[in-house]
């Protein structure tokens, strides 16, 4: 019985082999890509300010920094148009220069992060906070909803560009086509160059910070594969 089953299996394999070999090849394929870009309004101001102190006592330094941050938070919360949150905080030792590894002082830095689409309110608040805090950086970027809308618009343009290129290739070769694979991704924001603001000077003047939104650029890349049909 076993010998009979083995013989039947071998015959079935031999019969199916020609059929597999005779299977026609698939349609020819073409890999292609397209890209589109567009502007996104920089309508969100983002600022990071910080308090930094040093001294012989880590506890005393922490009290001073925390006092400055607490006062800044209280002031920032009065400006309802500006979102404020605590940022990074760190404490580290300062070693003597005699090579003995002795700790001679302690330094602490604590940050506040501000965000607002109201540039006038942000400018005024940053100016007031610089009476006690230093400015790490102040930038303009698209708000999340602004960026999403810009990416959606550019995605449509990129897909249309891909479709136009696929049609051009197929028409040139006298074929119809269908999309076999498609991948879509955005390249993130490409902000315009901005001058670096000098925190020490800004802190000394304690004046409203000048803000000009401008535009960033978003881009979307589409890649894929099409099959050429008769």
mmCIF file with all atom_site columns, C-alpha atoms in Angstrom:
data_model
loop_
_atom_site.group_PDB
_atom_site.id
_atom_site.type_symbol
_atom_site.label_atom_id
_atom_site.label_alt_id
_atom_site.label_comp_id
_atom_site.label_asym_id
_atom_site.label_entity_id
_atom_site.label_seq_id
_atom_site.pdbx_PDB_ins_code
_atom_site.Cartn_x
_atom_site.Cartn_y
_atom_site.Cartn_z
_atom_site.occupancy
_atom_site.B_iso_or_equiv
_atom_site.pdbx_formal_charge
_atom_site.auth_seq_id
_atom_site.auth_comp_id
_atom_site.auth_asym_id
_atom_site.auth_atom_id
_atom_site.pdbx_PDB_model_num
ATOM 1   C CA . UNK A 1 1   ? 0.000  0.000  0.000   1.00 0.00 ? 1   UNK A CA 1
ATOM 2   C CA . UNK A 1 2   ? 2.792  2.411  0.924   1.00 0.00 ? 2   UNK A CA 1
ATOM 3   C CA . UNK A 1 3   ? 4.622  1.656  -2.327  1.00 0.00 ? 3   UNK A CA 1
ATOM 4   C CA . UNK A 1 4   ? 1.469  2.408  -4.308  1.00 0.00 ? 4   UNK A CA 1
ATOM 5   C CA . UNK A 1 5   ? 0.960  5.776  -2.567  1.00 0.00 ? 5   UNK A CA 1
ATOM 6   C CA . UNK A 1 6   ? 4.583  6.745  -3.186  1.00 0.00 ? 6   UNK A CA 1
ATOM 7   C CA . UNK A 1 7   ? 4.233  5.885  -6.878  1.00 0.00 ? 7   UNK A CA 1
ATOM 8   C CA . UNK A 1 8   ? 1.068  7.979  -7.196  1.00 0.00 ? 8   UNK A CA 1
ATOM 9   C CA . UNK A 1 9   ? 2.726  10.939 -5.473  1.00 0.00 ? 9   UNK A CA 1
ATOM 10  C CA . UNK A 1 10  ? 5.707  10.741 -7.833  1.00 0.00 ? 10  UNK A CA 1
ATOM 11  C CA . UNK A 1 11  ? 3.423  10.635 -10.878 1.00 0.00 ? 11  UNK A CA 1
ATOM 12  C CA . UNK A 1 12  ? 1.457  13.674 -9.610  1.00 0.00 ? 12  UNK A CA 1
ATOM 13  C CA . UNK A 1 13  ? 4.697  15.626 -9.155  1.00 0.00 ? 13  UNK A CA 1
ATOM 14  C CA . UNK A 1 14  ? 5.835  14.777 -12.662 1.00 0.00 ? 14  UNK A CA 1
ATOM 15  C CA . UNK A 1 15  ? 2.502  15.823 -14.122 1.00 0.00 ? 15  UNK A CA 1
ATOM 16  C CA . UNK A 1 16  ? 2.454  19.197 -12.285 1.00 0.00 ? 16  UNK A CA 1
ATOM 17  C CA . UNK A 1 17  ? 6.055  20.131 -13.151 1.00 0.00 ? 17  UNK A CA 1
ATOM 18  C CA . UNK A 1 18  ? 5.377  20.969 -16.839 1.00 0.00 ? 18  UNK A CA 1
ATOM 19  C CA . UNK A 1 19  ? 2.331  23.010 -15.825 1.00 0.00 ? 19  UNK A CA 1
ATOM 20  C CA . UNK A 1 20  ? 4.395  25.122 -13.427 1.00 0.00 ? 20  UNK A CA 1
ATOM 21  C CA . UNK A 1 21  ? 7.121  25.609 -16.004 1.00 0.00 ? 21  UNK A CA 1
ATOM 22  C CA . UNK A 1 22  ? 4.572  26.714 -18.564 1.00 0.00 ? 22  UNK A CA 1
ATOM 23  C CA . UNK A 1 23  ? 3.062  29.447 -16.343 1.00 0.00 ? 23  UNK A CA 1
ATOM 24  C CA . UNK A 1 24  ? 3.281  32.747 -18.290 1.00 0.00 ? 24  UNK A CA 1
ATOM 25  C CA . UNK A 1 25  ? 5.441  35.559 -16.868 1.00 0.00 ? 25  UNK A CA 1
ATOM 26  C CA . UNK A 1 26  ? 3.739  38.501 -15.168 1.00 0.00 ? 26  UNK A CA 1
ATOM 27  C CA . UNK A 1 27  ? 3.371  41.902 -16.815 1.00 0.00 ? 27  UNK A CA 1
ATOM 28  C CA . UNK A 1 28  ? 6.425  44.169 -16.995 1.00 0.00 ? 28  UNK A CA 1
ATOM 29  C CA . UNK A 1 29  ? 6.754  46.619 -14.119 1.00 0.00 ? 29  UNK A CA 1
ATOM 30  C CA . UNK A 1 30  ? 8.229  50.105 -13.692 1.00 0.00 ? 30  UNK A CA 1
ATOM 31  C CA . UNK A 1 31  ? 9.487  51.699 -10.473 1.00 0.00 ? 31  UNK A CA 1
ATOM 32  C CA . UNK A 1 32  ? 8.891  55.447 -10.228 1.00 0.00 ? 32  UNK A CA 1
ATOM 33  C CA . UNK A 1 33  ? 8.607  58.300 -7.746  1.00 0.00 ? 33  UNK A CA 1
ATOM 34  C CA . UNK A 1 34  ? 7.234  61.831 -7.524  1.00 0.00 ? 34  UNK A CA 1
ATOM 35  C CA . UNK A 1 35  ? 7.480  64.658 -5.013  1.00 0.00 ? 35  UNK A CA 1
ATOM 36  C CA . UNK A 1 36  ? 5.596  67.853 -4.221  1.00 0.00 ? 36  UNK A CA 1
ATOM 37  C CA . UNK A 1 37  ? 6.166  70.666 -1.753  1.00 0.00 ? 37  UNK A CA 1
ATOM 38  C CA . UNK A 1 38  ? 4.361  73.688 -0.401  1.00 0.00 ? 38  UNK A CA 1
ATOM 39  C CA . UNK A 1 39  ? 4.372  76.334 2.329   1.00 0.00 ? 39  UNK A CA 1
ATOM 40  C CA . UNK A 1 40  ? 3.103  76.056 5.895   1.00 0.00 ? 40  UNK A CA 1
ATOM 41  C CA . UNK A 1 41  ? 2.579  79.287 7.829   1.00 0.00 ? 41  UNK A CA 1
ATOM 42  C CA . UNK A 1 42  ? 4.728  79.655 10.937  1.00 0.00 ? 42  UNK A CA 1
ATOM 43  C CA . UNK A 1 43  ? 1.854  80.585 13.238  1.00 0.00 ? 43  UNK A CA 1
ATOM 44  C CA . UNK A 1 44  ? 3.136  79.090 16.505  1.00 0.00 ? 44  UNK A CA 1
ATOM 45  C CA . UNK A 1 45  ? 5.761  80.843 18.627  1.00 0.00 ? 45  UNK A CA 1
ATOM 46  C CA . UNK A 1 46  ? 7.884  78.601 20.859  1.00 0.00 ? 46  UNK A CA 1
ATOM 47  C CA . UNK A 1 47  ? 10.221 79.981 23.518  1.00 0.00 ? 47  UNK A CA 1
ATOM 48  C CA . UNK A 1 48  ? 12.451 78.305 26.093  1.00 0.00 ? 48  UNK A CA 1
ATOM 49  C CA . UNK A 1 49  ? 13.672 80.389 29.010  1.00 0.00 ? 49  UNK A CA 1
ATOM 50  C CA . UNK A 1 50  ? 15.768 79.247 31.929  1.00 0.00 ? 50  UNK A CA 1
ATOM 51  C CA . UNK A 1 51  ? 17.052 80.092 35.379  1.00 0.00 ? 51  UNK A CA 1
ATOM 52  C CA . UNK A 1 52  ? 20.611 79.102 36.223  1.00 0.00 ? 52  UNK A CA 1
ATOM 53  C CA . UNK A 1 53  ? 22.502 79.600 39.478  1.00 0.00 ? 53  UNK A CA 1
ATOM 54  C CA . UNK A 1 54  ? 25.684 78.321 41.093  1.00 0.00 ? 54  UNK A CA 1
ATOM 55  C CA . UNK A 1 55  ? 26.920 78.225 44.676  1.00 0.00 ? 55  UNK A CA 1
ATOM 56  C CA . UNK A 1 56  ? 28.649 76.205 47.338  1.00 0.00 ? 56  UNK A CA 1
ATOM 57  C CA . UNK A 1 57  ? 25.437 74.575 48.579  1.00 0.00 ? 57  UNK A CA 1
ATOM 58  C CA . UNK A 1 58  ? 23.370 72.422 46.234  1.00 0.00 ? 58  UNK A CA 1
ATOM 59  C CA . UNK A 1 59  ? 20.299 72.969 48.405  1.00 0.00 ? 59  UNK A CA 1
ATOM 60  C CA . UNK A 1 60  ? 20.702 76.739 48.374  1.00 0.00 ? 60  UNK A CA 1
ATOM 61  C CA . UNK A 1 61  ? 21.191 76.787 44.612  1.00 0.00 ? 61  UNK A CA 1
ATOM 62  C CA . UNK A 1 62  ? 18.049 74.675 44.161  1.00 0.00 ? 62  UNK A CA 1
ATOM 63  C CA . UNK A 1 63  ? 16.022 77.043 46.351  1.00 0.00 ? 63  UNK A CA 1
ATOM 64  C CA . UNK A 1 64  ? 17.113 80.062 44.314  1.00 0.00 ? 64  UNK A CA 1
ATOM 65  C CA . UNK A 1 65  ? 16.392 78.437 40.953  1.00 0.00 ? 65  UNK A CA 1
ATOM 66  C CA . UNK A 1 66  ? 13.044 77.037 42.098  1.00 0.00 ? 66  UNK A CA 1
ATOM 67  C CA . UNK A 1 67  ? 12.076 80.455 43.454  1.00 0.00 ? 67  UNK A CA 1
ATOM 68  C CA . UNK A 1 68  ? 12.832 82.105 40.095  1.00 0.00 ? 68  UNK A CA 1
ATOM 69  C CA . UNK A 1 69  ? 10.928 79.435 38.158  1.00 0.00 ? 69  UNK A CA 1
ATOM 70  C CA . UNK A 1 70  ? 7.922  79.594 40.494  1.00 0.00 ? 70  UNK A CA 1
ATOM 71  C CA . UNK A 1 71  ? 7.717  83.374 40.118  1.00 0.00 ? 71  UNK A CA 1
ATOM 72  C CA . UNK A 1 72  ? 8.017  83.056 36.340  1.00 0.00 ? 72  UNK A CA 1
ATOM 73  C CA . UNK A 1 73  ? 5.269  80.407 36.244  1.00 0.00 ? 73  UNK A CA 1
ATOM 74  C CA . UNK A 1 74  ? 2.964  82.631 38.276  1.00 0.00 ? 74  UNK A CA 1
ATOM 75  C CA . UNK A 1 75  ? 3.557  85.522 35.870  1.00 0.00 ? 75  UNK A CA 1
ATOM 76  C CA . UNK A 1 76  ? 3.169  83.343 32.765  1.00 0.00 ? 76  UNK A CA 1
ATOM 77  C CA . UNK A 1 77  ? -0.146 81.915 33.952  1.00 0.00 ? 77  UNK A CA 1
ATOM 78  C CA . UNK A 1 78  ? -1.656 85.390 33.970  1.00 0.00 ? 78  UNK A CA 1
ATOM 79  C CA . UNK A 1 79  ? -1.273 85.436 30.187  1.00 0.00 ? 79  UNK A CA 1
ATOM 80  C CA . UNK A 1 80  ? -4.071 83.129 29.107  1.00 0.00 ? 80  UNK A CA 1
ATOM 81  C CA . UNK A 1 81  ? -3.078 83.196 25.432  1.00 0.00 ? 81  UNK A CA 1
ATOM 82  C CA . UNK A 1 82  ? 0.261  81.514 26.184  1.00 0.00 ? 82  UNK A CA 1
ATOM 83  C CA . UNK A 1 83  ? 0.648  77.855 27.125  1.00 0.00 ? 83  UNK A CA 1
ATOM 84  C CA . UNK A 1 84  ? 3.380  77.351 29.719  1.00 0.00 ? 84  UNK A CA 1
ATOM 85  C CA . UNK A 1 85  ? 4.959  74.182 31.061  1.00 0.00 ? 85  UNK A CA 1
ATOM 86  C CA . UNK A 1 86  ? 8.032  73.176 33.019  1.00 0.00 ? 86  UNK A CA 1
ATOM 87  C CA . UNK A 1 87  ? 10.999 72.025 30.965  1.00 0.00 ? 87  UNK A CA 1
ATOM 88  C CA . UNK A 1 88  ? 14.279 70.270 31.626  1.00 0.00 ? 88  UNK A CA 1
ATOM 89  C CA . UNK A 1 89  ? 15.967 70.687 35.007  1.00 0.00 ? 89  UNK A CA 1
ATOM 90  C CA . UNK A 1 90  ? 19.443 69.526 35.972  1.00 0.00 ? 90  UNK A CA 1
ATOM 91  C CA . UNK A 1 91  ? 22.012 69.951 38.718  1.00 0.00 ? 91  UNK A CA 1
ATOM 92  C CA . UNK A 1 92  ? 25.704 69.182 38.350  1.00 0.00 ? 92  UNK A CA 1
ATOM 93  C CA . UNK A 1 93  ? 28.883 69.609 40.391  1.00 0.00 ? 93  UNK A CA 1
ATOM 94  C CA . UNK A 1 94  ? 31.674 72.035 39.561  1.00 0.00 ? 94  UNK A CA 1
ATOM 95  C CA . UNK A 1 95  ? 35.110 70.539 40.224  1.00 0.00 ? 95  UNK A CA 1
ATOM 96  C CA . UNK A 1 96  ? 38.213 72.401 41.280  1.00 0.00 ? 96  UNK A CA 1
ATOM 97  C CA . UNK A 1 97  ? 41.023 72.971 38.818  1.00 0.00 ? 97  UNK A CA 1
ATOM 98  C CA . UNK A 1 98  ? 43.679 71.388 41.046  1.00 0.00 ? 98  UNK A CA 1
ATOM 99  C CA . UNK A 1 99  ? 43.051 67.920 39.602  1.00 0.00 ? 99  UNK A CA 1
ATOM 100 C CA . UNK A 1 100 ? 42.070 66.469 42.975  1.00 0.00 ? 100 UNK A CA 1
ATOM 101 C CA . UNK A 1 101 ? 38.480 65.795 41.977  1.00 0.00 ? 101 UNK A CA 1
ATOM 102 C CA . UNK A 1 102 ? 37.104 68.048 44.707  1.00 0.00 ? 102 UNK A CA 1
ATOM 103 C CA . UNK A 1 103 ? 33.649 69.568 44.278  1.00 0.00 ? 103 UNK A CA 1
ATOM 104 C CA . UNK A 1 104 ? 33.975 73.308 44.757  1.00 0.00 ? 104 UNK A CA 1
ATOM 105 C CA . UNK A 1 105 ? 30.457 74.393 43.777  1.00 0.00 ? 105 UNK A CA 1
ATOM 106 C CA . UNK A 1 106 ? 27.112 73.296 42.429  1.00 0.00 ? 106 UNK A CA 1
ATOM 107 C CA . UNK A 1 107 ? 25.237 74.587 39.407  1.00 0.00 ? 107 UNK A CA 1
ATOM 108 C CA . UNK A 1 108 ? 21.575 74.141 38.549  1.00 0.00 ? 108 UNK A CA 1
ATOM 109 C CA . UNK A 1 109 ? 19.514 75.007 35.480  1.00 0.00 ? 109 UNK A CA 1
ATOM 110 C CA . UNK A 1 110 ? 15.746 74.762 35.093  1.00 0.00 ? 110 UNK A CA 1
ATOM 111 C CA . UNK A 1 111 ? 13.691 75.645 31.991  1.00 0.00 ? 111 UNK A CA 1
ATOM 112 C CA . UNK A 1 112 ? 10.243 76.914 31.067  1.00 0.00 ? 112 UNK A CA 1
ATOM 113 C CA . UNK A 1 113 ? 8.670  76.249 27.679  1.00 0.00 ? 113 UNK A CA 1
ATOM 114 C CA . UNK A 1 114 ? 6.124  78.668 26.230  1.00 0.00 ? 114 UNK A CA 1
ATOM 115 C CA . UNK A 1 115 ? 3.878  78.184 23.183  1.00 0.00 ? 115 UNK A CA 1
ATOM 116 C CA . UNK A 1 116 ? 1.344  80.530 21.625  1.00 0.00 ? 116 UNK A CA 1
ATOM 117 C CA . UNK A 1 117 ? -0.277 81.419 18.329  1.00 0.00 ? 117 UNK A CA 1
ATOM 118 C CA . UNK A 1 118 ? -0.746 84.958 19.688  1.00 0.00 ? 118 UNK A CA 1
ATOM 119 C CA . UNK A 1 119 ? 2.602  86.521 18.780  1.00 0.00 ? 119 UNK A CA 1
ATOM 120 C CA . UNK A 1 120 ? 1.805  89.828 20.489  1.00 0.00 ? 120 UNK A CA 1
ATOM 121 C CA . UNK A 1 121 ? 1.035  88.095 23.792  1.00 0.00 ? 121 UNK A CA 1
ATOM 122 C CA . UNK A 1 122 ? 4.126  85.888 23.476  1.00 0.00 ? 122 UNK A CA 1
ATOM 123 C CA . UNK A 1 123 ? 6.372  88.849 22.685  1.00 0.00 ? 123 UNK A CA 1
ATOM 124 C CA . UNK A 1 124 ? 5.127  90.791 25.693  1.00 0.00 ? 124 UNK A CA 1
ATOM 125 C CA . UNK A 1 125 ? 5.441  87.838 28.079  1.00 0.00 ? 125 UNK A CA 1
ATOM 126 C CA . UNK A 1 126 ? 8.960  86.895 26.942  1.00 0.00 ? 126 UNK A CA 1
ATOM 127 C CA . UNK A 1 127 ? 10.028 90.495 27.463  1.00 0.00 ? 127 UNK A CA 1
ATOM 128 C CA . UNK A 1 128 ? 8.708  90.482 31.047  1.00 0.00 ? 128 UNK A CA 1
ATOM 129 C CA . UNK A 1 129 ? 10.181 87.084 31.909  1.00 0.00 ? 129 UNK A CA 1
ATOM 130 C CA . UNK A 1 130 ? 13.646 88.168 30.781  1.00 0.00 ? 130 UNK A CA 1
ATOM 131 C CA . UNK A 1 131 ? 13.839 90.403 33.837  1.00 0.00 ? 131 UNK A CA 1
ATOM 132 C CA . UNK A 1 132 ? 14.602 87.240 35.835  1.00 0.00 ? 132 UNK A CA 1
ATOM 133 C CA . UNK A 1 133 ? 15.184 84.472 33.290  1.00 0.00 ? 133 UNK A CA 1
ATOM 134 C CA . UNK A 1 134 ? 17.536 84.048 30.331  1.00 0.00 ? 134 UNK A CA 1
ATOM 135 C CA . UNK A 1 135 ? 16.268 83.193 26.862  1.00 0.00 ? 135 UNK A CA 1
ATOM 136 C CA . UNK A 1 136 ? 17.593 79.928 25.405  1.00 0.00 ? 136 UNK A CA 1
ATOM 137 C CA . UNK A 1 137 ? 15.787 80.197 22.077  1.00 0.00 ? 137 UNK A CA 1
ATOM 138 C CA . UNK A 1 138 ? 12.734 81.697 20.433  1.00 0.00 ? 138 UNK A CA 1
ATOM 139 C CA . UNK A 1 139 ? 11.415 80.224 17.190  1.00 0.00 ? 139 UNK A CA 1
ATOM 140 C CA . UNK A 1 140 ? 8.394  80.301 14.909  1.00 0.00 ? 140 UNK A CA 1
ATOM 141 C CA . UNK A 1 141 ? 6.951  77.106 13.447  1.00 0.00 ? 141 UNK A CA 1
ATOM 142 C CA . UNK A 1 142 ? 3.648  75.806 12.064  1.00 0.00 ? 142 UNK A CA 1
ATOM 143 C CA . UNK A 1 143 ? 1.065  74.823 14.644  1.00 0.00 ? 143 UNK A CA 1
ATOM 144 C CA . UNK A 1 144 ? 0.159  71.086 14.508  1.00 0.00 ? 144 UNK A CA 1
ATOM 145 C CA . UNK A 1 145 ? -3.160 71.679 12.728  1.00 0.00 ? 145 UNK A CA 1
ATOM 146 C CA . UNK A 1 146 ? -1.513 74.068 10.254  1.00 0.00 ? 146 UNK A CA 1
ATOM 147 C CA . UNK A 1 147 ? 1.149  71.487 9.479   1.00 0.00 ? 147 UNK A CA 1
ATOM 148 C CA . UNK A 1 148 ? -1.410 68.676 9.046   1.00 0.00 ? 148 UNK A CA 1
ATOM 149 C CA . UNK A 1 149 ? -3.431 70.744 6.576   1.00 0.00 ? 149 UNK A CA 1
ATOM 150 C CA . UNK A 1 150 ? -0.314 71.726 4.611   1.00 0.00 ? 150 UNK A CA 1
ATOM 151 C CA . UNK A 1 151 ? 0.839  68.089 4.437   1.00 0.00 ? 151 UNK A CA 1
ATOM 152 C CA . UNK A 1 152 ? -2.631 66.975 3.301   1.00 0.00 ? 152 UNK A CA 1
ATOM 153 C CA . UNK A 1 153 ? -2.667 69.547 0.499   1.00 0.00 ? 153 UNK A CA 1
ATOM 154 C CA . UNK A 1 154 ? 0.841  68.623 -0.622  1.00 0.00 ? 154 UNK A CA 1
ATOM 155 C CA . UNK A 1 155 ? -0.002 64.905 -0.494  1.00 0.00 ? 155 UNK A CA 1
ATOM 156 C CA . UNK A 1 156 ? -2.749 65.457 -3.064  1.00 0.00 ? 156 UNK A CA 1
ATOM 157 C CA . UNK A 1 157 ? -0.255 67.275 -5.307  1.00 0.00 ? 157 UNK A CA 1
ATOM 158 C CA . UNK A 1 158 ? 2.331  64.498 -4.919  1.00 0.00 ? 158 UNK A CA 1
ATOM 159 C CA . UNK A 1 159 ? -0.194 61.762 -5.769  1.00 0.00 ? 159 UNK A CA 1
ATOM 160 C CA . UNK A 1 160 ? -1.345 63.672 -8.838  1.00 0.00 ? 160 UNK A CA 1
ATOM 161 C CA . UNK A 1 161 ? 2.285  64.083 -9.906  1.00 0.00 ? 161 UNK A CA 1
ATOM 162 C CA . UNK A 1 162 ? 2.827  60.315 -9.471  1.00 0.00 ? 162 UNK A CA 1
ATOM 163 C CA . UNK A 1 163 ? -0.313 59.571 -11.498 1.00 0.00 ? 163 UNK A CA 1
ATOM 164 C CA . UNK A 1 164 ? 0.744  61.961 -14.254 1.00 0.00 ? 164 UNK A CA 1
ATOM 165 C CA . UNK A 1 165 ? 4.204  60.390 -14.460 1.00 0.00 ? 165 UNK A CA 1
ATOM 166 C CA . UNK A 1 166 ? 2.790  56.857 -14.503 1.00 0.00 ? 166 UNK A CA 1
ATOM 167 C CA . UNK A 1 167 ? 0.406  57.809 -17.324 1.00 0.00 ? 167 UNK A CA 1
ATOM 168 C CA . UNK A 1 168 ? 3.226  59.445 -19.261 1.00 0.00 ? 168 UNK A CA 1
ATOM 169 C CA . UNK A 1 169 ? 5.331  56.291 -19.064 1.00 0.00 ? 169 UNK A CA 1
ATOM 170 C CA . UNK A 1 170 ? 2.445  54.005 -20.026 1.00 0.00 ? 170 UNK A CA 1
ATOM 171 C CA . UNK A 1 171 ? 1.280  56.225 -22.885 1.00 0.00 ? 171 UNK A CA 1
ATOM 172 C CA . UNK A 1 172 ? 4.800  56.530 -24.273 1.00 0.00 ? 172 UNK A CA 1
ATOM 173 C CA . UNK A 1 173 ? 5.091  52.745 -24.350 1.00 0.00 ? 173 UNK A CA 1
ATOM 174 C CA . UNK A 1 174 ? 1.612  52.312 -25.777 1.00 0.00 ? 174 UNK A CA 1
ATOM 175 C CA . UNK A 1 175 ? 0.345  50.454 -22.735 1.00 0.00 ? 175 UNK A CA 1
ATOM 176 C CA . UNK A 1 176 ? -2.317 50.754 -20.078 1.00 0.00 ? 176 UNK A CA 1
ATOM 177 C CA . UNK A 1 177 ? -1.184 50.536 -16.456 1.00 0.00 ? 177 UNK A CA 1
ATOM 178 C CA . UNK A 1 178 ? -2.284 49.714 -12.954 1.00 0.00 ? 178 UNK A CA 1
ATOM 179 C CA . UNK A 1 179 ? -0.641 50.560 -9.636  1.00 0.00 ? 179 UNK A CA 1
ATOM 180 C CA . UNK A 1 180 ? 0.917  47.503 -7.973  1.00 0.00 ? 180 UNK A CA 1
ATOM 181 C CA . UNK A 1 181 ? 2.508  49.250 -4.977  1.00 0.00 ? 181 UNK A CA 1
ATOM 182 C CA . UNK A 1 182 ? 2.442  52.744 -3.488  1.00 0.00 ? 182 UNK A CA 1
ATOM 183 C CA . UNK A 1 183 ? 4.263  54.368 -0.542  1.00 0.00 ? 183 UNK A CA 1
ATOM 184 C CA . UNK A 1 184 ? 3.690  57.909 0.730   1.00 0.00 ? 184 UNK A CA 1
ATOM 185 C CA . UNK A 1 185 ? 5.834  59.796 3.248   1.00 0.00 ? 185 UNK A CA 1
ATOM 186 C CA . UNK A 1 186 ? 6.523  63.394 4.209   1.00 0.00 ? 186 UNK A CA 1
ATOM 187 C CA . UNK A 1 187 ? 9.979  64.863 4.784   1.00 0.00 ? 187 UNK A CA 1
ATOM 188 C CA . UNK A 1 188 ? 9.020  66.979 7.775   1.00 0.00 ? 188 UNK A CA 1
ATOM 189 C CA . UNK A 1 189 ? 9.461  70.710 8.086   1.00 0.00 ? 189 UNK A CA 1
ATOM 190 C CA . UNK A 1 190 ? 12.129 72.764 6.388   1.00 0.00 ? 190 UNK A CA 1
ATOM 191 C CA . UNK A 1 191 ? 12.090 76.043 8.331   1.00 0.00 ? 191 UNK A CA 1
ATOM 192 C CA . UNK A 1 192 ? 13.596 79.171 6.810   1.00 0.00 ? 192 UNK A CA 1
ATOM 193 C CA . UNK A 1 193 ? 16.953 80.272 8.232   1.00 0.00 ? 193 UNK A CA 1
ATOM 194 C CA . UNK A 1 194 ? 16.510 82.461 11.296  1.00 0.00 ? 194 UNK A CA 1
ATOM 195 C CA . UNK A 1 195 ? 19.134 84.613 12.987  1.00 0.00 ? 195 UNK A CA 1
ATOM 196 C CA . UNK A 1 196 ? 20.269 83.236 16.318  1.00 0.00 ? 196 UNK A CA 1
ATOM 197 C CA . UNK A 1 197 ? 19.139 85.501 19.136  1.00 0.00 ? 197 UNK A CA 1
ATOM 198 C CA . UNK A 1 198 ? 21.679 86.445 21.776  1.00 0.00 ? 198 UNK A CA 1
ATOM 199 C CA . UNK A 1 199 ? 20.167 85.480 25.101  1.00 0.00 ? 199 UNK A CA 1
ATOM 200 C CA . UNK A 1 200 ? 22.437 87.699 27.194  1.00 0.00 ? 200 UNK A CA 1
ATOM 201 C CA . UNK A 1 201 ? 21.554 90.841 25.237  1.00 0.00 ? 201 UNK A CA 1
ATOM 202 C CA . UNK A 1 202 ? 17.861 90.051 25.198  1.00 0.00 ? 202 UNK A CA 1
ATOM 203 C CA . UNK A 1 203 ? 17.882 89.423 28.931  1.00 0.00 ? 203 UNK A CA 1
ATOM 204 C CA . UNK A 1 204 ? 19.628 92.711 29.608  1.00 0.00 ? 204 UNK A CA 1
ATOM 205 C CA . UNK A 1 205 ? 17.172 94.734 27.526  1.00 0.00 ? 205 UNK A CA 1
ATOM 206 C CA . UNK A 1 206 ? 14.084 92.885 28.856  1.00 0.00 ? 206 UNK A CA 1
ATOM 207 C CA . UNK A 1 207 ? 12.074 94.303 25.947  1.00 0.00 ? 207 UNK A CA 1
ATOM 208 C CA . UNK A 1 208 ? 9.304  92.647 23.923  1.00 0.00 ? 208 UNK A CA 1
ATOM 209 C CA . UNK A 1 209 ? 10.878 90.134 21.550  1.00 0.00 ? 209 UNK A CA 1
ATOM 210 C CA . UNK A 1 210 ? 10.312 90.876 17.862  1.00 0.00 ? 210 UNK A CA 1
ATOM 211 C CA . UNK A 1 211 ? 8.481  88.015 16.127  1.00 0.00 ? 211 UNK A CA 1
ATOM 212 C CA . UNK A 1 212 ? 7.951  87.503 12.407  1.00 0.00 ? 212 UNK A CA 1
ATOM 213 C CA . UNK A 1 213 ? 6.242  84.271 11.403  1.00 0.00 ? 213 UNK A CA 1
ATOM 214 C CA . UNK A 1 214 ? 7.141  83.678 7.770   1.00 0.00 ? 214 UNK A CA 1
ATOM 215 C CA . UNK A 1 215 ? 6.718  80.201 6.306   1.00 0.00 ? 215 UNK A CA 1
ATOM 216 C CA . UNK A 1 216 ? 8.263  76.755 6.545   1.00 0.00 ? 216 UNK A CA 1
ATOM 217 C CA . UNK A 1 217 ? 8.157  74.256 3.705   1.00 0.00 ? 217 UNK A CA 1
ATOM 218 C CA . UNK A 1 218 ? 6.667  70.780 3.795   1.00 0.00 ? 218 UNK A CA 1
ATOM 219 C CA . UNK A 1 219 ? 7.289  68.131 1.163   1.00 0.00 ? 219 UNK A CA 1
ATOM 220 C CA . UNK A 1 220 ? 5.737  64.742 0.415   1.00 0.00 ? 220 UNK A CA 1
ATOM 221 C CA . UNK A 1 221 ? 7.438  61.896 -1.461  1.00 0.00 ? 221 UNK A CA 1
ATOM 222 C CA . UNK A 1 222 ? 5.471  59.219 -3.307  1.00 0.00 ? 222 UNK A CA 1
ATOM 223 C CA . UNK A 1 223 ? 7.129  56.082 -4.648  1.00 0.00 ? 223 UNK A CA 1
ATOM 224 C CA . UNK A 1 224 ? 5.659  52.969 -6.149  1.00 0.00 ? 224 UNK A CA 1
ATOM 225 C CA . UNK A 1 225 ? 5.516  50.364 -8.861  1.00 0.00 ? 225 UNK A CA 1
ATOM 226 C CA . UNK A 1 226 ? 3.169  50.108 -11.809 1.00 0.00 ? 226 UNK A CA 1
ATOM 227 C CA . UNK A 1 227 ? 2.380  47.132 -14.032 1.00 0.00 ? 227 UNK A CA 1
ATOM 228 C CA . UNK A 1 228 ? 2.197  47.747 -17.780 1.00 0.00 ? 228 UNK A CA 1
ATOM 229 C CA . UNK A 1 229 ? -0.824 46.065 -19.362 1.00 0.00 ? 229 UNK A CA 1
ATOM 230 C CA . UNK A 1 230 ? -1.641 45.227 -22.984 1.00 0.00 ? 230 UNK A CA 1
#
